[in-house]
Amino acid sequence: MSKVCIIAWVYGRVQGVGFRYTTQYEAKKLGLTGYAKNLDDGSVEVVACGEKGRWKN
């Protein structure tokens, strides 16, 4: 299978509430790699990569 990555920006109340931790925890359970980081504008950038077929539409 081939590797697929997505990049997403999440807005709203996402800093200081455990969003990055929860996102990383759930991604690991799915066998995904990547990162979630706080941005200066208050949003969070999420990059997730994994084998094609693990993604839900």
mmCIF file of C-alpha atoms in Angstrom:
data_model
loop_
_atom_site.group_PDB
_atom_site.id
_atom_site.type_symbol
_atom_site.label_atom_id
_atom_site.label_comp_id
_atom_site.label_asym_id
_atom_site.label_seq_id
_atom_site.Cartn_x
_atom_site.Cartn_y
_atom_site.Cartn_z
ATOM 1 C CA MET A 1 0.000 0.000 0.000
ATOM 2 C CA SER A 2 1.067 3.586 -0.491
ATOM 3 C CA LYS A 3 1.556 6.245 2.146
ATOM 4 C CA VAL A 4 -0.917 9.133 2.375
ATOM 5 C CA CYS A 5 -0.538 12.378 4.345
ATOM 6 C CA ILE A 6 -3.013 15.108 5.172
ATOM 7 C CA ILE A 7 -2.465 18.604 6.516
ATOM 8 C CA ALA A 8 -5.254 20.297 8.465
ATOM 9 C CA TRP A 9 -5.589 23.571 10.338
ATOM 10 C CA VAL A 10 -8.008 23.612 13.248
ATOM 11 C CA TYR A 11 -9.489 26.888 14.498
ATOM 12 C CA GLY A 12 -11.484 27.792 17.583
ATOM 13 C CA ARG A 13 -10.642 26.995 21.178
ATOM 14 C CA VAL A 14 -7.881 24.482 20.489
ATOM 15 C CA GLN A 15 -4.952 25.793 22.534
ATOM 16 C CA GLY A 16 -4.675 25.130 26.253
ATOM 17 C CA VAL A 17 -7.398 22.457 26.305
ATOM 18 C CA GLY A 18 -5.427 19.268 25.515
ATOM 19 C CA PHE A 19 -6.299 19.216 21.809
ATOM 20 C CA ARG A 20 -2.772 18.398 20.591
ATOM 21 C CA TYR A 21 -2.293 15.683 23.200
ATOM 22 C CA THR A 22 -5.628 14.041 22.367
ATOM 23 C CA THR A 23 -4.981 14.267 18.618
ATOM 24 C CA GLN A 24 -1.556 12.657 18.981
ATOM 25 C CA TYR A 25 -2.933 9.945 21.282
ATOM 26 C CA GLU A 26 -5.714 9.011 18.839
ATOM 27 C CA ALA A 27 -3.326 9.083 15.862
ATOM 28 C CA LYS A 28 -0.960 6.651 17.586
ATOM 29 C CA LYS A 29 -3.875 4.278 18.259
ATOM 30 C CA LEU A 30 -4.568 4.298 14.498
ATOM 31 C CA GLY A 31 -0.909 3.717 13.621
ATOM 32 C CA LEU A 32 -0.489 7.177 12.098
ATOM 33 C CA THR A 33 2.577 9.407 12.262
ATOM 34 C CA GLY A 34 2.907 13.176 12.061
ATOM 35 C CA TYR A 35 2.550 16.106 14.402
ATOM 36 C CA ALA A 36 0.225 18.718 15.870
ATOM 37 C CA LYS A 37 1.614 22.149 16.700
ATOM 38 C CA ASN A 38 0.283 25.458 17.980
ATOM 39 C CA LEU A 39 0.457 28.377 15.555
ATOM 40 C CA ASP A 40 0.834 32.058 16.391
ATOM 41 C CA ASP A 41 -2.731 32.866 15.241
ATOM 42 C CA GLY A 42 -4.224 30.550 17.906
ATOM 43 C CA SER A 43 -4.933 27.647 15.568
ATOM 44 C CA VAL A 44 -3.329 24.199 15.490
ATOM 45 C CA GLU A 45 -1.664 22.624 12.456
ATOM 46 C CA VAL A 46 -2.056 18.844 12.191
ATOM 47 C CA VAL A 47 -0.115 16.587 9.814
ATOM 48 C CA ALA A 48 -1.073 12.906 9.784
ATOM 49 C CA CYS A 49 0.469 10.163 7.630
ATOM 50 C CA GLY A 50 -0.324 6.501 7.246
ATOM 51 C CA GLU A 51 -0.966 3.685 4.859
ATOM 52 C CA LYS A 52 -3.728 4.274 2.336
ATOM 53 C CA GLY A 53 -6.850 2.463 3.510
ATOM 54 C CA ARG A 54 -6.631 3.620 7.140
ATOM 55 C CA TRP A 55 -8.507 6.829 6.303
ATOM 56 C CA LYS A 56 -12.237 7.275 6.635
ATOM 57 C CA ASN A 57 -14.007 9.563 4.178
#
